[in-house]
Amino acid sequence: MQSGAGCPTAAAVFVALSMALSPQAIADLPVVAAADILVVGGGTAGAVAGIAAGRTGYRTLVVEQLGYLGGTQTGALVTPMMPNQLQGTPLNGGIDAEINQRLNDLVESGVWRDGNRGWFNPEALKWVLEEMLVSCGAQLLYYTFFEDAVVVDGQVVGVVVTNKAGRGVIWAKRTIDATGDGDVAYRAGVPFQSGDPETGVNQPFSVRFHLGNVDLARFADFLRSLGRYEVMDQAEGSQVPLIHTAMVWGRNWPLEPLFRQAVAEGVLLPEDGEYFQVFTMAGRPGELAFNCPRISGEVDGTNPWHLTQAQIRGRQAIRRYWQFCRRYLPGCEQAYVVMGAALVGVRESRRMLGEYLLTETDVLEARKFPDAIARNNYPIDIHRPTKDQRPGLTHLPPGEYHEIPYRCLVPLGVEQLLVAGRCLSATFAAQGSVRVQSNCRAMGEAAAVAMAMSLDEGIPPRQVDGVALRQRLIAQGARL
Ligand SMILES: Cc1cc2nc3c(=O)[nH]c(=O)nc-3n(C[C@H](O)[C@H](O)[C@H](O)COP(=O)(O)OP(=O)(O)OC[C@H]3O[C@@H](n4cnc5c(N)ncnc54)[C@H](O)[C@@H]3O)c2cc1C
């Protein structure tokens, strides 16, 4: 494995210790399907991987545990897409740009009028992704959970899945792990890192929610009266004033006195002021979307007990925020909770080690690679508990971007498998930068095209020429 300078050599590396099913047990399972390109996880990266793979003409199947596509974007309600752009021009293109254009075309559902700035309606994204996937001929299997990787002679040849029909096997010539947590690669024995190398702790979760029946005009007036109100110009065709406001203890933001009062009056807990953020979205008049509550402490996204506790604690906090908004924020008196996120928002968990380990130095020194599959200049963005005073955001030099090499998607030790999304091969800090949605989409597209090239040429994806891949992605509209 290669890596850029600054790679923390002391970082713990973990490997899955045992596979659950014997070869005989797998051979006895019913066959659910066979695919040329199997995508496990239909989220931010996986939906795009499925679309890109389907368009190559190879038999493509996307397996997803939920009943819709989009993953963290739709299921965890992470609806702002962070800007990844240089002088107003998005650094990602290809299918990412196509999705944004399609959201824009649904005038009431997107706010993408000036490039990759803005927020989207998660329901609209579900429609857009599903239409694109189904229309390109890819197959989709919802409500199906990946359980184990089938590895023969060091090659991933299929996966074991579980659903209402029971346990079964899907055979695949090539598999893309887009589960966010690297579930397939983990079960196949790929080594990984997880958490901050200094503390071993992962970035906090968030369990996001929406409030409805809000008088947004009154709420906006109230925020203006406090003096801090981030207003974007109203999007063309939108009836919604674009509001963004936040509160974090100790930063002297205007909502802090109200938070203190609410804590004193027993409406909020002190932890509720660790990170509070709220904004409006086009296509959802009368609604506020919250990037909170934030859950710190036991935050391993691959531990079902941690995920369960996060939902329980998150739901309790959502009730407190709801009461806070109704009592203290003008315009929210009649608000109700529209929805809480089905998925816990996991910022970072397993990072599967690959042929290249992207580092903080690569990001901050704006390194370029011949086999680049995406460009990024979103800063290193580490959410930490409030008492940790290290800076949250570290920016690249002005006007600069770095590249993500294809090798970050090629896991060590097993063949016929690629990873795409936030579980790429990157250090904790580098992942904190490249994990934003447009990059995950670009990784999904690149992984699918690489798999098609590997099938065309009859070679494992590890041997795909990354420079040729880059050229093919450029020909498909990627900005590389
Ligand atoms: C709270 C929070 C706030 C964020 N804020 C922003 C932001 O403002 N802007 C931005 O651009 N990015 C933001 N991000 C980052 C970004 O949203 C994520 O990094 C990105 O969406 C992850 O994409 P992914 O494809 O790797 O995973 P996901 O989108 O989570 O996709 C994984 C998919 O795999 C499925 N899956 C998982 N395991 C299995 C299994 N075993 N079997 C079957 N299916 C499975 C899941 O259901 C899901 O659909 C935020 C992330 C979080 C958590």
Coordinates of C-alpha atoms and ligand atoms in Angstrom, one line a residue:
M1 CA 0.0 0.0 0.0
Q2 CA 1.2 3.5 -0.9
S3 CA 0.4 6.5 1.1
G4 CA 1.1 10.2 1.1
A5 CA 3.4 11.7 3.7
G6 CA 2.0 12.2 7.1
C7 CA 0.2 8.9 7.3
P8 CA -0.2 8.0 11.0
T9 CA 1.9 4.8 11.2
A10 CA 0.7 4.2 14.7
A11 CA -3.0 4.0 13.6
A12 CA -4.5 0.7 14.6
V13 CA -5.4 -1.6 11.8
F14 CA -8.1 -4.1 12.3
V15 CA -9.1 -7.3 10.3
A16 CA -12.2 -9.4 10.5
L17 CA -11.3 -12.5 12.4
S18 CA -13.7 -15.1 11.1
M19 CA -16.4 -15.7 8.5
A20 CA -19.7 -16.9 9.7
L21 CA -20.7 -19.4 7.0
S22 CA -18.8 -22.5 5.9
P23 CA -18.3 -23.1 2.1
Q24 CA -20.8 -26.1 2.4
A25 CA -23.4 -23.9 4.1
I26 CA -23.1 -21.3 1.3
A27 CA -23.3 -24.0 -1.4
D28 CA -26.6 -25.2 0.1
L29 CA -28.2 -21.8 0.0
P30 CA -30.9 -20.9 -2.7
V31 CA -29.6 -18.6 -5.4
V32 CA -31.3 -15.2 -5.3
A33 CA -29.7 -13.8 -8.4
A34 CA -26.5 -13.6 -10.5
A35 CA -25.0 -10.4 -11.7
D36 CA -22.0 -9.1 -13.7
I37 CA -21.7 -6.1 -11.4
L38 CA -23.3 -6.3 -8.0
V39 CA -23.6 -3.1 -5.9
V40 CA -24.2 -3.7 -2.2
G41 CA -25.8 -0.6 -0.7
G42 CA -28.0 1.8 -2.8
G43 CA -26.9 4.9 -1.0
T44 CA -25.0 8.1 -2.0
A45 CA -22.3 6.2 -3.8
G46 CA -24.1 2.9 -4.5
A47 CA -27.1 4.4 -6.3
V48 CA -24.7 6.2 -8.7
A49 CA -22.6 3.0 -9.0
G50 CA -25.8 1.2 -10.0
I51 CA -26.8 3.8 -12.6
A52 CA -23.3 3.9 -14.1
A53 CA -22.9 0.1 -14.2
G54 CA -26.4 -0.3 -15.7
R55 CA -25.5 2.1 -18.5
T56 CA -22.5 0.0 -19.5
G57 CA -24.9 -2.8 -20.5
Y58 CA -23.5 -5.3 -17.9
R59 CA -26.1 -7.1 -15.8
T60 CA -26.3 -4.9 -12.8
L61 CA -28.0 -5.6 -9.5
V62 CA -28.2 -3.1 -6.5
V63 CA -29.1 -4.6 -3.1
E64 CA -30.3 -2.2 -0.5
Q65 CA -31.6 -2.8 3.1
L66 CA -34.1 0.0 3.0
G67 CA -37.0 0.5 0.6
Y68 CA -35.5 3.5 -1.3
L69 CA -32.2 4.7 -2.7
G70 CA -30.0 7.6 -1.4
G71 CA -28.8 6.2 1.9
T72 CA -27.5 8.9 4.1
Q73 CA -28.9 11.6 1.8
T74 CA -32.5 10.3 2.1
G75 CA -32.6 7.9 5.0
A76 CA -30.5 10.0 7.4
L77 CA -32.0 13.2 6.1
V78 CA -28.6 14.7 5.3
T79 CA -30.1 17.1 2.7
P80 CA -27.5 19.8 2.3
M81 CA -24.9 19.0 -0.3
M82 CA -21.7 20.6 0.8
P83 CA -20.1 22.9 -1.9
N84 CA -17.2 21.2 -3.6
Q85 CA -16.3 23.9 -6.1
L86 CA -13.7 26.3 -7.4
Q87 CA -14.8 29.8 -8.2
G88 CA -18.4 28.8 -8.4
T89 CA -17.7 25.8 -10.8
P90 CA -18.4 22.4 -9.3
L91 CA -15.4 20.1 -9.1
N92 CA -17.5 17.0 -9.7
G93 CA -19.4 16.4 -12.9
G94 CA -20.8 13.3 -14.6
I95 CA -23.8 11.6 -12.9
D96 CA -23.5 13.9 -9.9
A97 CA -24.2 16.9 -12.2
E98 CA -27.0 15.0 -13.9
I99 CA -28.7 14.2 -10.6
N100 CA -28.5 17.9 -9.6
Q101 CA -29.9 19.0 -12.9
R102 CA -32.8 16.5 -12.6
L103 CA -33.5 17.9 -9.1
N104 CA -33.4 21.4 -10.5
D105 CA -35.9 20.4 -13.2
L106 CA -38.3 19.4 -10.5
V107 CA -38.6 23.1 -9.7
E108 CA -40.4 22.6 -6.5
S109 CA -38.0 20.1 -5.2
G110 CA -34.4 21.3 -5.7
V111 CA -32.4 24.4 -5.1
W112 CA -29.6 23.8 -7.5
R113 CA -30.0 26.8 -9.6
D114 CA -26.4 28.0 -9.4
G115 CA -24.2 24.9 -9.3
N116 CA -23.6 22.7 -6.4
R117 CA -24.8 25.0 -3.6
G118 CA -27.9 24.1 -1.8
W119 CA -30.3 21.8 -0.3
F120 CA -32.6 19.2 -1.8
N121 CA -35.9 17.6 -0.9
P122 CA -35.1 14.0 0.1
E123 CA -38.3 12.6 -1.4
A124 CA -37.4 14.2 -4.7
L125 CA -34.0 12.6 -4.6
K126 CA -35.6 9.2 -4.0
W127 CA -37.7 9.7 -7.2
V128 CA -34.7 10.9 -9.2
L129 CA -32.4 8.1 -8.3
E130 CA -34.9 5.4 -8.7
E131 CA -36.0 6.6 -12.1
M132 CA -32.4 6.8 -13.3
L133 CA -31.6 3.4 -12.0
V134 CA -34.6 1.6 -13.3
S135 CA -34.4 3.3 -16.7
C136 CA -30.8 2.2 -17.3
G137 CA -31.8 -1.4 -17.0
A138 CA -30.2 -2.2 -13.6
Q139 CA -32.1 -4.4 -11.3
L140 CA -33.0 -3.3 -7.8
L141 CA -33.6 -5.5 -4.7
Y142 CA -34.9 -3.6 -1.7
Y143 CA -35.4 -4.9 1.9
T144 CA -32.4 -7.2 1.5
F145 CA -29.5 -7.1 4.0
F146 CA -25.9 -8.1 3.1
E147 CA -24.7 -10.7 5.5
D148 CA -21.4 -12.2 4.3
A149 CA -19.0 -12.2 1.5
V150 CA -18.3 -15.4 -0.5
V151 CA -14.6 -15.5 -1.0
V152 CA -13.0 -18.3 -3.1
D153 CA -9.2 -18.3 -3.7
G154 CA -8.9 -14.7 -2.6
Q155 CA -11.7 -13.5 -5.0
V156 CA -15.1 -12.2 -4.0
V157 CA -17.5 -14.3 -6.1
G158 CA -20.7 -13.4 -4.4
V159 CA -22.5 -12.4 -1.2
V160 CA -24.9 -14.0 1.2
V161 CA -28.0 -11.9 1.8
T162 CA -31.0 -12.1 4.2
N163 CA -34.5 -10.9 3.6
K164 CA -38.2 -11.9 4.1
A165 CA -37.7 -14.9 1.9
G166 CA -34.8 -16.2 4.0
R167 CA -31.1 -16.5 3.4
G168 CA -29.7 -16.8 -0.1
V169 CA -26.7 -16.2 -2.2
I170 CA -26.1 -13.7 -5.0
W171 CA -23.3 -14.7 -7.4
A172 CA -21.4 -11.8 -8.9
K173 CA -18.4 -11.4 -11.3
R174 CA -17.6 -8.1 -9.7
T175 CA -18.8 -6.5 -6.5
I176 CA -18.9 -2.9 -5.4
D177 CA -19.1 -2.3 -1.6
A178 CA -21.1 0.8 -1.2
T179 CA -22.4 0.1 2.3
G180 CA -20.8 3.2 3.9
D181 CA -19.3 0.9 6.6
G182 CA -17.3 -1.4 4.2
D183 CA -19.4 -4.4 5.3
V184 CA -18.5 -6.5 2.3
A185 CA -14.8 -5.7 2.4
Y186 CA -14.8 -6.3 6.1
R187 CA -16.4 -9.7 5.8
A188 CA -13.9 -10.5 3.0
G189 CA -11.1 -9.9 5.4
V190 CA -9.8 -6.5 4.1
P191 CA -7.9 -4.7 6.9
F192 CA -9.4 -1.4 8.0
Q193 CA -9.0 1.6 10.3
S194 CA -11.7 3.3 12.3
G195 CA -11.9 6.5 14.5
D196 CA -9.5 9.2 15.4
P197 CA -6.0 7.7 15.7
E198 CA -5.3 9.9 18.8
T199 CA -8.4 8.8 20.7
G200 CA -9.8 5.8 18.9
V201 CA -13.2 7.5 18.9
N202 CA -15.3 8.0 15.7
Q203 CA -16.9 11.3 14.7
P204 CA -20.3 11.8 16.4
F205 CA -23.6 10.6 15.0
S206 CA -26.5 12.8 14.2
V207 CA -30.2 11.8 14.2
R208 CA -31.8 14.4 12.0
F209 CA -35.4 15.5 11.9
H210 CA -37.9 18.0 10.3
L211 CA -40.5 20.2 11.9
G212 CA -43.6 21.2 9.9
N213 CA -46.3 23.9 10.2
V214 CA -43.7 26.6 10.8
D215 CA -44.4 30.2 9.9
L216 CA -41.1 30.7 8.1
A217 CA -41.6 34.4 7.4
R218 CA -42.1 35.1 11.2
F219 CA -39.2 32.8 12.1
A220 CA -37.0 34.7 9.6
D221 CA -38.0 38.0 11.0
F222 CA -37.2 36.9 14.5
L223 CA -33.7 35.7 13.4
R224 CA -33.1 39.0 11.6
S225 CA -34.1 40.8 14.8
L226 CA -31.3 38.9 16.6
G227 CA -28.8 40.1 14.1
R228 CA -27.5 36.9 12.8
Y229 CA -29.4 35.4 10.0
E230 CA -27.8 33.7 7.1
V231 CA -30.1 34.5 4.2
M232 CA -29.5 33.1 0.8
D233 CA -31.4 34.8 -2.1
Q234 CA -34.7 33.1 -2.5
A235 CA -34.4 30.4 -5.2
E236 CA -36.2 31.1 -8.4
G237 CA -39.6 29.5 -8.3
S238 CA -39.4 28.8 -4.5
Q239 CA -41.9 30.2 -2.0
V240 CA -39.5 29.4 0.9
P241 CA -37.2 32.0 2.5
L242 CA -33.8 30.3 2.7
I243 CA -32.8 30.3 6.3
H244 CA -29.8 28.9 8.0
T245 CA -29.0 29.4 11.6
A246 CA -27.0 27.5 14.3
M247 CA -26.0 27.5 18.0
V248 CA -23.0 26.0 19.7
W249 CA -22.1 26.8 23.3
G250 CA -19.5 29.4 23.9
R251 CA -19.5 31.0 20.4
N252 CA -21.7 34.0 21.4
W253 CA -24.2 33.2 18.7
P254 CA -27.5 35.0 19.1
L255 CA -29.6 32.0 20.1
E256 CA -27.3 31.2 23.0
P257 CA -29.3 33.2 25.7
L258 CA -32.4 31.4 24.7
F259 CA -30.7 28.0 25.0
R260 CA -29.4 29.0 28.4
Q261 CA -32.9 29.9 29.5
A262 CA -34.3 26.7 28.1
V263 CA -31.7 24.6 30.0
A264 CA -32.5 26.6 33.2
E265 CA -36.2 26.0 32.7
G266 CA -35.7 22.3 32.1
V267 CA -36.8 22.3 28.5
L268 CA -33.3 21.4 27.1
L269 CA -30.4 19.5 28.5
P270 CA -26.9 21.1 28.3
E271 CA -25.9 18.5 25.7
D272 CA -28.5 20.0 23.3
G273 CA -26.4 23.1 22.9
E274 CA -23.3 21.2 21.7
Y275 CA -24.5 21.5 18.2
F276 CA -27.7 22.9 16.9
Q277 CA -28.3 23.7 13.3
V278 CA -31.4 24.4 11.3
F279 CA -32.3 25.3 7.7
T280 CA -35.1 25.5 5.2
M281 CA -35.4 23.6 1.9
A282 CA -37.0 24.4 -1.3
G283 CA -40.0 22.1 -2.1
R284 CA -40.9 21.9 1.6
P285 CA -42.8 25.1 2.5
G286 CA -43.5 25.4 6.2
E287 CA -40.7 23.0 7.2
L288 CA -37.4 23.3 9.0
A289 CA -34.7 20.6 8.7
F290 CA -32.4 20.1 11.7
N291 CA -28.8 18.9 11.6
C292 CA -29.1 17.7 15.2
P293 CA -29.4 16.2 17.7
R294 CA -25.7 15.2 17.7
I295 CA -24.9 12.0 19.6
S296 CA -21.5 11.7 21.2
G297 CA -20.0 8.9 23.3
E298 CA -20.7 5.4 22.0
V299 CA -20.6 6.1 18.3
D300 CA -19.3 3.1 16.4
G301 CA -21.6 2.9 13.3
T302 CA -21.0 -0.8 13.0
N303 CA -22.2 -1.5 16.5
P304 CA -26.0 -2.2 16.5
W305 CA -26.2 -1.4 20.3
H306 CA -24.7 2.0 19.6
L307 CA -27.0 2.6 16.7
T308 CA -30.0 1.6 18.8
Q309 CA -29.0 3.9 21.7
A310 CA -28.5 6.7 19.2
Q311 CA -32.1 6.4 17.9
I312 CA -33.4 6.3 21.5
R313 CA -31.4 9.2 22.7
G314 CA -32.0 11.0 19.4
R315 CA -35.7 10.7 19.7
Q316 CA -35.7 12.0 23.2
A317 CA -33.6 15.0 22.1
I318 CA -35.9 15.6 19.1
R319 CA -38.9 15.9 21.6
R320 CA -36.9 18.4 23.6
Y321 CA -35.9 20.5 20.5
W322 CA -39.5 20.4 19.4
Q323 CA -40.7 21.8 22.8
F324 CA -37.9 24.4 22.7
C325 CA -38.9 25.6 19.2
R326 CA -42.5 25.8 20.2
R327 CA -41.9 27.8 23.4
Y328 CA -39.0 30.0 22.5
L329 CA -38.9 30.5 18.7
P330 CA -41.5 32.8 17.1
G331 CA -43.1 31.2 14.1
C332 CA -42.7 27.7 15.6
E333 CA -45.6 27.8 18.1
Q334 CA -47.7 25.3 16.1
A335 CA -44.9 23.2 14.8
Y336 CA -45.1 19.4 14.8
V337 CA -42.4 16.7 14.1
V338 CA -42.8 15.7 10.5
M339 CA -40.2 12.9 10.6
G340 CA -37.1 11.7 12.3
A341 CA -34.4 10.0 10.3
A342 CA -34.7 6.3 9.7
L343 CA -31.0 5.9 9.5
V344 CA -28.6 7.2 12.2
G345 CA -26.3 9.7 10.5
V346 CA -22.8 8.0 10.6
R347 CA -20.0 10.3 9.6
E348 CA -17.2 7.9 9.8
S349 CA -16.7 4.2 10.7
R350 CA -14.6 1.6 8.9
R351 CA -12.1 3.0 6.4
M352 CA -11.0 0.0 4.3
L353 CA -7.3 -0.1 3.5
G354 CA -6.6 0.0 -0.2
E355 CA -3.8 0.3 -2.7
Y356 CA -3.4 3.9 -1.7
L357 CA -4.1 5.6 1.7
L358 CA -5.2 9.2 1.2
T359 CA -3.7 11.4 3.9
E360 CA -4.3 14.8 5.4
T361 CA -1.1 15.9 3.7
D362 CA -2.5 14.9 0.3
V363 CA -5.5 17.0 1.0
L364 CA -3.9 20.1 2.5
E365 CA -1.0 20.1 -0.1
A366 CA -3.5 19.7 -2.9
R367 CA -1.8 16.6 -4.4
K368 CA -2.7 15.4 -7.8
F369 CA -2.6 11.8 -9.1
P370 CA -2.5 10.4 -12.6
D371 CA -5.3 7.9 -11.7
A372 CA -7.6 10.6 -10.2
I373 CA -11.3 9.7 -10.1
A374 CA -12.5 12.8 -8.3
R375 CA -11.4 16.3 -7.3
N376 CA -12.1 17.9 -3.9
N377 CA -11.6 21.1 -2.0
Y378 CA -14.1 20.7 0.8
P379 CA -12.1 21.3 4.0
I380 CA -11.2 18.7 6.6
D381 CA -14.4 18.8 8.7
I382 CA -14.1 16.9 12.0
H383 CA -17.0 17.1 14.4
R384 CA -15.7 16.5 18.0
P385 CA -17.3 16.7 21.4
T386 CA -17.4 20.3 22.6
K387 CA -14.8 19.8 25.3
D388 CA -12.3 18.9 22.5
Q389 CA -10.9 22.2 21.4
R390 CA -9.1 21.1 18.3
P391 CA -10.2 23.0 15.2
G392 CA -13.2 21.6 13.3
L393 CA -12.4 22.9 9.9
T394 CA -9.1 23.0 8.1
H395 CA -9.1 24.5 4.6
L396 CA -7.0 23.8 1.6
P397 CA -5.0 26.8 0.2
P398 CA -7.2 29.3 -1.5
G399 CA -8.0 28.4 -5.1
E400 CA -6.7 24.8 -4.7
Y401 CA -8.1 21.3 -4.9
H402 CA -6.7 17.8 -4.4
E403 CA -7.5 14.6 -6.2
I404 CA -8.6 11.2 -5.1
P405 CA -6.8 8.3 -6.8
Y406 CA -8.6 5.2 -8.1
R407 CA -6.3 3.2 -5.8
C408 CA -8.2 4.4 -2.8
L409 CA -11.1 2.3 -4.0
V410 CA -9.1 -0.9 -4.5
P411 CA -9.0 -2.9 -1.3
L412 CA -6.0 -4.8 -0.1
G413 CA -5.9 -8.6 -0.3
V414 CA -9.0 -9.6 -2.2
E415 CA -9.9 -9.5 -5.9
Q416 CA -13.0 -8.6 -7.9
L417 CA -14.1 -6.1 -5.2
L418 CA -14.0 -2.3 -5.0
V419 CA -15.2 0.1 -2.3
A420 CA -17.0 3.4 -2.9
G421 CA -18.2 6.1 -0.6
R422 CA -17.1 7.2 2.9
C423 CA -15.4 3.8 3.6
L424 CA -12.6 4.5 1.0
S425 CA -9.0 4.1 1.9
A426 CA -8.2 7.3 3.7
T427 CA -6.9 8.5 7.1
F428 CA -9.4 9.8 9.7
A429 CA -8.5 13.4 8.7
A430 CA -8.6 12.9 5.0
Q431 CA -11.9 11.1 5.2
G432 CA -13.2 14.1 7.1
S433 CA -12.7 16.1 3.9
V434 CA -13.6 13.7 1.1
R435 CA -16.7 12.2 2.6
V436 CA -19.1 14.8 1.2
Q437 CA -21.9 13.7 -1.1
S438 CA -20.6 14.8 -4.4
N439 CA -17.3 12.9 -3.9
C440 CA -19.2 9.8 -2.8
R441 CA -21.2 10.0 -6.0
A442 CA -18.1 10.4 -8.0
M443 CA -16.5 7.4 -6.3
G444 CA -19.6 5.3 -7.1
E445 CA -19.5 6.3 -10.8
A446 CA -15.7 5.6 -11.0
A447 CA -16.0 2.2 -9.3
A448 CA -18.8 1.1 -11.8
V449 CA -16.8 2.2 -14.8
A450 CA -13.7 0.5 -13.5
M451 CA -15.6 -2.7 -13.1
A452 CA -16.9 -2.5 -16.7
M453 CA -13.4 -2.0 -17.9
S454 CA -12.2 -5.0 -15.9
L455 CA -14.9 -7.1 -17.4
D456 CA -14.2 -5.8 -20.9
E457 CA -10.5 -6.6 -20.5
G458 CA -10.9 -9.8 -18.5
I459 CA -8.6 -8.5 -15.7
P460 CA -9.2 -7.9 -12.0
P461 CA -10.1 -4.3 -11.1
R462 CA -6.8 -4.0 -9.3
Q463 CA -5.1 -4.1 -12.8
V464 CA -7.4 -1.6 -14.4
D465 CA -5.3 1.3 -15.8
G466 CA -6.3 4.2 -13.6
V467 CA -5.2 6.7 -16.3
A468 CA -7.4 5.1 -18.9
L469 CA -10.2 5.0 -16.3
R470 CA -9.8 8.8 -15.8
Q471 CA -10.0 9.4 -19.6
R472 CA -13.2 7.3 -19.8
L473 CA -14.7 9.2 -16.9
I474 CA -13.8 12.5 -18.6
A475 CA -15.5 11.3 -21.7
Q476 CA -18.6 10.7 -19.6
G477 CA -18.6 14.2 -18.2
A478 CA -16.4 14.0 -15.1
R479 CA -14.4 17.1 -14.4
L480 CA -10.9 15.6 -14.0
Ligands
LIG1 C1 -24.9 13.8 10.1 C2 -24.2 14.0 8.8 C3 -24.1 15.2 8.3 C4 -23.5 15.3 7.0 N1 -23.5 16.5 6.4 C5 -23.1 16.6 5.1 C6 -23.4 17.8 4.4 O1 -24.0 18.7 4.9 N2 -23.1 17.8 3.0 C7 -22.5 16.7 2.4 O2 -22.2 16.8 1.2 N3 -22.2 15.6 3.1 C8 -22.5 15.5 4.4 N4 -22.3 14.4 5.2 C9 -21.5 13.3 4.5 C10 -22.2 12.5 3.5 O3 -23.6 12.7 3.6 C11 -21.9 11.0 3.6 O4 -20.5 10.8 3.9 C12 -22.3 10.2 2.4 O5 -23.7 10.5 2.1 C13 -22.0 8.7 2.6 O6 -22.3 8.1 1.4 P1 -22.1 6.5 1.3 O7 -22.5 6.1 -0.1 O8 -20.7 6.2 1.7 O9 -23.0 5.9 2.4 P2 -24.6 5.9 2.4 O10 -25.2 7.0 1.7 O11 -25.0 5.8 3.9 O12 -25.0 4.6 1.7 C14 -24.9 3.3 2.3 C15 -26.1 2.5 1.8 O13 -25.9 1.1 2.1 C16 -27.0 0.5 2.7 N5 -26.5 -0.5 3.6 C17 -25.6 -0.4 4.6 N6 -25.3 -1.6 5.0 C18 -26.0 -2.5 4.3 C19 -26.1 -3.9 4.4 N7 -25.4 -4.7 5.3 N8 -27.0 -4.5 3.5 C20 -27.7 -3.8 2.6 N9 -27.6 -2.4 2.5 C21 -26.8 -1.8 3.4 C22 -27.6 1.7 3.5 O14 -29.0 1.5 3.8 C23 -27.4 2.9 2.6 O15 -28.4 3.0 1.6 C24 -22.9 14.2 6.4 C25 -23.0 13.0 7.0 C26 -23.6 12.8 8.2 C27 -23.8 11.5 8.8

